[in-house]
GROMACS .gro file of C-alpha atoms in nm:
model
  139
    1UNK     CA    1  -5.920  19.453   2.310
    2UNK     CA    2  -5.650  19.631   2.113
    3UNK     CA    3  -5.382  19.795   2.352
    4UNK     CA    4  -5.190  20.119   2.224
    5UNK     CA    5  -4.831  20.207   2.357
    6UNK     CA    6  -4.790  20.551   2.196
    7UNK     CA    7  -4.871  20.668   1.834
    8UNK     CA    8  -4.817  20.438   1.557
    9UNK     CA    9  -4.476  20.392   1.368
   10UNK     CA   10  -4.439  20.337   0.975
   11UNK     CA   11  -4.122  20.208   0.850
   12UNK     CA   12  -4.003  20.197   0.487
   13UNK     CA   13  -3.732  20.064   0.314
   14UNK     CA   14  -3.469  20.330   0.292
   15UNK     CA   15  -3.659  20.544   0.547
   16UNK     CA   16  -3.489  20.755   0.798
   17UNK     CA   17  -3.636  20.526   1.070
   18UNK     CA   18  -3.346  20.410   1.291
   19UNK     CA   19  -3.524  20.043   1.278
   20UNK     CA   20  -3.517  20.013   0.946
   21UNK     CA   21  -3.204  19.885   0.794
   22UNK     CA   22  -3.305  19.979   0.428
   23UNK     CA   23  -3.259  19.825   0.088
   24UNK     CA   24  -3.011  19.538   0.201
   25UNK     CA   25  -2.832  19.387  -0.089
   26UNK     CA   26  -2.561  19.091   0.017
   27UNK     CA   27  -2.237  19.269  -0.176
   28UNK     CA   28  -2.305  19.560   0.008
   29UNK     CA   29  -2.290  19.426   0.371
   30UNK     CA   30  -1.994  19.638   0.565
   31UNK     CA   31  -1.827  19.440   0.845
   32UNK     CA   32  -1.534  19.702   0.893
   33UNK     CA   33  -1.458  19.813   1.250
   34UNK     CA   34  -1.343  20.120   1.383
   35UNK     CA   35  -1.010  20.195   1.345
   36UNK     CA   36  -0.795  20.286   1.620
   37UNK     CA   37  -0.689  20.670   1.561
   38UNK     CA   38  -0.413  20.925   1.644
   39UNK     CA   39  -0.294  21.243   1.550
   40UNK     CA   40  -0.001  21.385   1.367
   41UNK     CA   41   0.139  21.758   1.381
   42UNK     CA   42   0.435  21.814   1.161
   43UNK     CA   43   0.629  22.127   1.228
   44UNK     CA   44   0.789  22.159   0.832
   45UNK     CA   45   1.006  22.479   0.710
   46UNK     CA   46   0.789  22.730   0.647
   47UNK     CA   47   0.655  22.951   0.351
   48UNK     CA   48   0.641  23.280   0.261
   49UNK     CA   49   0.295  23.416   0.156
   50UNK     CA   50   0.227  23.812   0.116
   51UNK     CA   51  -0.178  23.835   0.035
   52UNK     CA   52  -0.116  24.211  -0.034
   53UNK     CA   53  -0.156  24.339   0.319
   54UNK     CA   54   0.114  24.152   0.544
   55UNK     CA   55   0.343  23.887   0.552
   56UNK     CA   56   0.251  23.514   0.665
   57UNK     CA   57   0.468  23.200   0.701
   58UNK     CA   58   0.279  22.871   0.653
   59UNK     CA   59   0.453  22.554   0.726
   60UNK     CA   60   0.546  22.374   0.412
   61UNK     CA   61   0.316  22.072   0.266
   62UNK     CA   62   0.450  21.701   0.343
   63UNK     CA   63   0.360  21.364   0.263
   64UNK     CA   64   0.296  21.061   0.490
   65UNK     CA   65   0.380  20.682   0.341
   66UNK     CA   66   0.314  20.379   0.483
   67UNK     CA   67   0.611  20.129   0.653
   68UNK     CA   68   0.645  19.959   0.315
   69UNK     CA   69   0.658  20.295   0.080
   70UNK     CA   70   0.340  20.340  -0.032
   71UNK     CA   71   0.204  20.696  -0.053
   72UNK     CA   72  -0.042  20.731   0.237
   73UNK     CA   73  -0.174  21.092   0.263
   74UNK     CA   74  -0.059  21.399   0.099
   75UNK     CA   75  -0.064  21.699   0.349
   76UNK     CA   76  -0.114  22.036   0.233
   77UNK     CA   77  -0.002  22.159   0.635
   78UNK     CA   78  -0.241  22.452   0.658
   79UNK     CA   79  -0.602  22.523   0.625
   80UNK     CA   80  -0.583  22.849   0.402
   81UNK     CA   81  -0.276  23.016   0.273
   82UNK     CA   82  -0.211  23.255   0.604
   83UNK     CA   83  -0.257  22.978   0.809
   84UNK     CA   84   0.087  22.941   1.061
   85UNK     CA   85  -0.050  22.667   1.257
   86UNK     CA   86  -0.002  22.339   1.156
   87UNK     CA   87  -0.267  22.074   1.054
   88UNK     CA   88  -0.332  21.793   1.257
   89UNK     CA   89  -0.373  21.481   1.085
   90UNK     CA   90  -0.585  21.174   1.201
   91UNK     CA   91  -0.406  20.855   1.111
   92UNK     CA   92  -0.480  20.460   1.223
   93UNK     CA   93  -0.200  20.368   1.479
   94UNK     CA   94   0.064  20.226   1.313
   95UNK     CA   95   0.439  20.341   1.223
   96UNK     CA   96   0.465  20.576   0.900
   97UNK     CA   97   0.746  20.810   0.755
   98UNK     CA   98   0.708  21.167   0.680
   99UNK     CA   99   0.919  21.337   0.389
  100UNK     CA  100   0.887  21.679   0.497
  101UNK     CA  101   1.152  22.001   0.434
  102UNK     CA  102   1.305  22.135   0.746
  103UNK     CA  103   1.462  22.502   0.759
  104UNK     CA  104   1.855  22.344   0.762
  105UNK     CA  105   1.870  22.049   0.567
  106UNK     CA  106   1.636  22.054   0.301
  107UNK     CA  107   1.387  21.722   0.270
  108UNK     CA  108   1.405  21.431   0.482
  109UNK     CA  109   1.236  21.102   0.582
  110UNK     CA  110   1.156  21.067   0.941
  111UNK     CA  111   0.982  20.750   1.121
  112UNK     CA  112   0.687  20.865   1.347
  113UNK     CA  113   0.503  20.619   1.579
  114UNK     CA  114   0.113  20.704   1.591
  115UNK     CA  115  -0.050  20.577   1.923
  116UNK     CA  116  -0.438  20.535   2.014
  117UNK     CA  117  -0.570  20.856   2.098
  118UNK     CA  118  -0.224  21.011   2.133
  119UNK     CA  119  -0.101  21.363   1.928
  120UNK     CA  120   0.252  21.289   1.779
  121UNK     CA  121   0.443  21.600   1.718
  122UNK     CA  122   0.732  21.625   1.500
  123UNK     CA  123   0.926  21.946   1.459
  124UNK     CA  124   1.184  21.881   1.217
  125UNK     CA  125   1.425  22.161   1.309
  126UNK     CA  126   1.427  22.054   1.689
  127UNK     CA  127   1.442  21.687   1.611
  128UNK     CA  128   1.749  21.771   1.408
  129UNK     CA  129   1.905  22.031   1.647
  130UNK     CA  130   1.847  21.730   1.973
  131UNK     CA  131   1.990  21.461   1.754
  132UNK     CA  132   2.300  21.631   1.614
  133UNK     CA  133   2.358  21.750   1.980
  134UNK     CA  134   2.361  21.379   2.086
  135UNK     CA  135   2.529  21.254   1.828
  136UNK     CA  136   2.794  21.507   1.936
  137UNK     CA  137   2.827  21.421   2.307
  138UNK     CA  138   2.866  21.011   2.201
  139UNK     CA  139   3.186  21.029   2.048
   0.00000   0.00000   0.00000
């Protein structure tokens, strides 16, 4: 007596069958777990761009460094030349240094904290205004 539930299943090494792990080699095992991610949006200084028909004002590029000073990522901060909305960047949770250009003071470095599932927004010119205002009232 033979029992058959459903059709036959053929699993081949490297096939697309989810039950087949494919060829396994000890050196290729991947034990990584998913990193907790947060997001960063930086309102940096704007650049001028003319496509021949109109002027656009995309935000300038910036760099993200690890807390120990290593370059982590360069961000173009636009998806295409006429894009005026800053790019949202996914980052592992942690503290980073952002080096970006502001309208008022040129290039500067600001520490940001990225939290799990949250978006951190860095507006360099707003940050400068608020910091200056607070510094003046503290005297």
